[in-house]
Amino acid sequence: MAIYQATTSAPVNIACIKYWGKRDTKLILPTNSSLSVTLDQDHLRSTTTSRADPTFKKDTLWLNGQEEVIKDGGRMATCIAELKRLRKELVEDKDPDAPKLSTFPVHISSFNNFPTAAGLASSASGFAALVSSIATLYALPCDASALSLIARQGSGSACRSLFGGYVAWEQGTSPTGEDSYAIQIAPQSHWPDIHALICVVSDDKKGTSSTSGMQRTVETSPLLQHRIKHVVPQRMADISKAILERDFDTFAKITMADSNQFHAVALDTEPPIFYMNDVSKAIIALVVEYNRVAVLKTGKVKAAYTYDAGPNAVIYTPKENVKEIVQMIIKYFPQKEAFKDVFGIFGVQGVQGAVVDGFNEAVAKPFDVGAVKGLIHTKVGDGPRVLGDEEALLGPDGIPKTLA
Amino acid sequence: MAIYQATTSAPVNIACIKYWGKRDTKLILPTNSSLSVTLDQDHLRSTTTSRADPTFKKDTLWLNGQEEVIKDGGRMATCIAELKRLRKELVEDKDPDAPKLSTFPVHISSFNNFPTAAGLASSASGFAALVSSIATLYALPCDASALSLIARQGSGSACRSLFGGYVAWEQGTSPTGEDSYAIQIAPQSHWPDIHALICVVSDDKKGTSSTSGMQRTVETSPLLQHRIKHVVPQRMADISKAILERDFDTFAKITMADSNQFHAVALDTEPPIFYMNDVSKAIIALVVEYNRVAVLKTGKVKAAYTYDAGPNAVIYTPKENVKEIVQMIIKYFPQKEAFKDVFGIFGVQGVQGAVVDGFNEAVAKPFDVGAVKGLIHTKVGDGPRVLGDEEALLGPDGIPKTLA
């Protein structure tokens, strides 16, 4: 008997124009468009294997080897149901010979190669991998934008992980959400020079979840509506143009301003929401000072910080600056473990903390080891990849290999 | 020969609707109206003695016993010149027998009874004391609003320290600033029950000065204009009504929302400005949780936090709640020195850290001794006071007694 199975991986994305607020919480329709950089799956990815089999008892999901309940009417169930509907309408109803996979239960095993403790949102890459895996299994004749409509209903920002490179999520206007999908502004190959340094910041307390936090902002922040109507549209246009022109200075300034404004509307919420802590703020102070020196020398900034709904910093920069930035971060935030130099920029002598000439070292105080508990160096990357069966996460019996 | 001398004291004020942004930096005309509570001079005050004498060589100022340069064209010189002009126009030109004090140099000695290290802005009480002292010396027939026009040119928020109780600074519209002055919304006696607990928060780094910070916000924050035009006017009306109705619930909610929004627009500035640190945020979390419990029990909040351009918290609350709040703060922020119980609310057994029933203790983690390095308990107070010569700060020779 045939085995119907597909394995794909999908990338993490980090927004430059932030998504914060839904106009429809069920369909996950945002109050503003957003734009992100897709990060390289060679470093950070979710991998998902899905298999359809008539002998399976029910749709079942394992996440990192643990079975997760698929709640009726929940986001996961919605995604699976949508994909089954497309399989039936676009494949089975048109080709009587196509196997009726839409009627078979699916087993899904998904794995993130980055620890949850890293504080990186895994829902975007996770739902993107799930949707691309089942879409491959079902041989859906859909492009990435069409699939992004489904991933969006799993986790809003997941829709942007269906593409590599530089990706916009168009908010759309339809109440059905049919025009709220991701599009690629530019592929990775257009501007491959953008690198990312993720500073994993230690945090004592559990923050407000983005799902509940953003709706509190929608309900209580007087500033959010102004952001939505009068700030984001222009920024979307401007940063898209900057990407097409590979204009890092403009890209960076908009990225930093929009990170700040997202955290500003979170703070304008009742009660206020804080995602950045004193370590996050010290990293901002370092990047601001690093850019001040760069502007004095060249008239342009060299790095952009951005913060999602947590204390971690992501610093975007052209590759040539990564070395200086890692040295700067390590000077103020000594690391317990050696920097994982995946791009080989430091050579055998390893990393020493240092700042560039003219840098005012008093802009931040050095922290103890562990304040920044990890540094991940990656770069702009491609979209979901279809993997071979040798990378499948499900064993012959249809349960995760790790459980066999 | 007659001695022409006057001594006054003036209070600190802490805003509920924040002043942030100037439309005229020379005249100190604000981009929005603001509103504050005047704190009791029994606890926090600036005291100023001024003396006019034809034998003095020049206008001279001592601040806390140190001579300060009176810069030509600076804020201090502007205030003194304005007061001399009023002396001449309103007194000397009308009464030929009045001594020509406007032609005499003045010696001014000013003293703050709270340490600079407390992180409390002394410019408001300082300029209010200076203006009221010289106005008394000059016997100016001016009401407090008229004097507030002069104090405003020393330090914007100083204009509000010319009144006790609950005070608005009307932004005005005239380019000359003639309609940008303070008015009293209600005297202290209207609502004497409002107490204030100042949590003096330890801070490693020097923050952005409010003078430069607010103008950076004016120049770069897309959200500030929305705040100015569409948020503050309604809040001014609503909080004034709440004060007149002694409606603490509304007063508190607006106060907290406006503190948050001020810090939000600071964060929306390029580069972003942060005044609150992790300790400030933990105090917010405690007040939010304390209010959550209160709302469950009574439907109304019991405390309001507010933060100026620094990490210190000021918590406003009706007197009956002060005990619970001090216990809560001390539980999370153990104190090196015993709480100075100026209102005798704890009795001989002293303060023990505690939280109210139903309080979720996990909303913040306890900090080490010194994170909050002092607690000052005070209440709404009166306006500037004219003091007797026995409290004068200048000796018979016209120099500060402390230097004699």
Coordinates of C-alpha atoms in Angstrom, one line a residue, chain A residues 26 30 80 127 192 261 302 384 397 404:
Chain A
K26 CA -11.1 34.3 14.7
P30 CA -4.6 42.3 11.4
I80 CA -6.0 21.1 8.9
F127 CA 2.5 26.8 11.3
P192 CA 21.6 38.4 0.5
Q261 CA 6.5 52.4 18.2
K302 CA 25.2 50.4 10.2
P384 CA 9.9 26.5 3.0
D397 CA 4.3 3.0 12.0
A404 CA 9.6 4.5 18.4

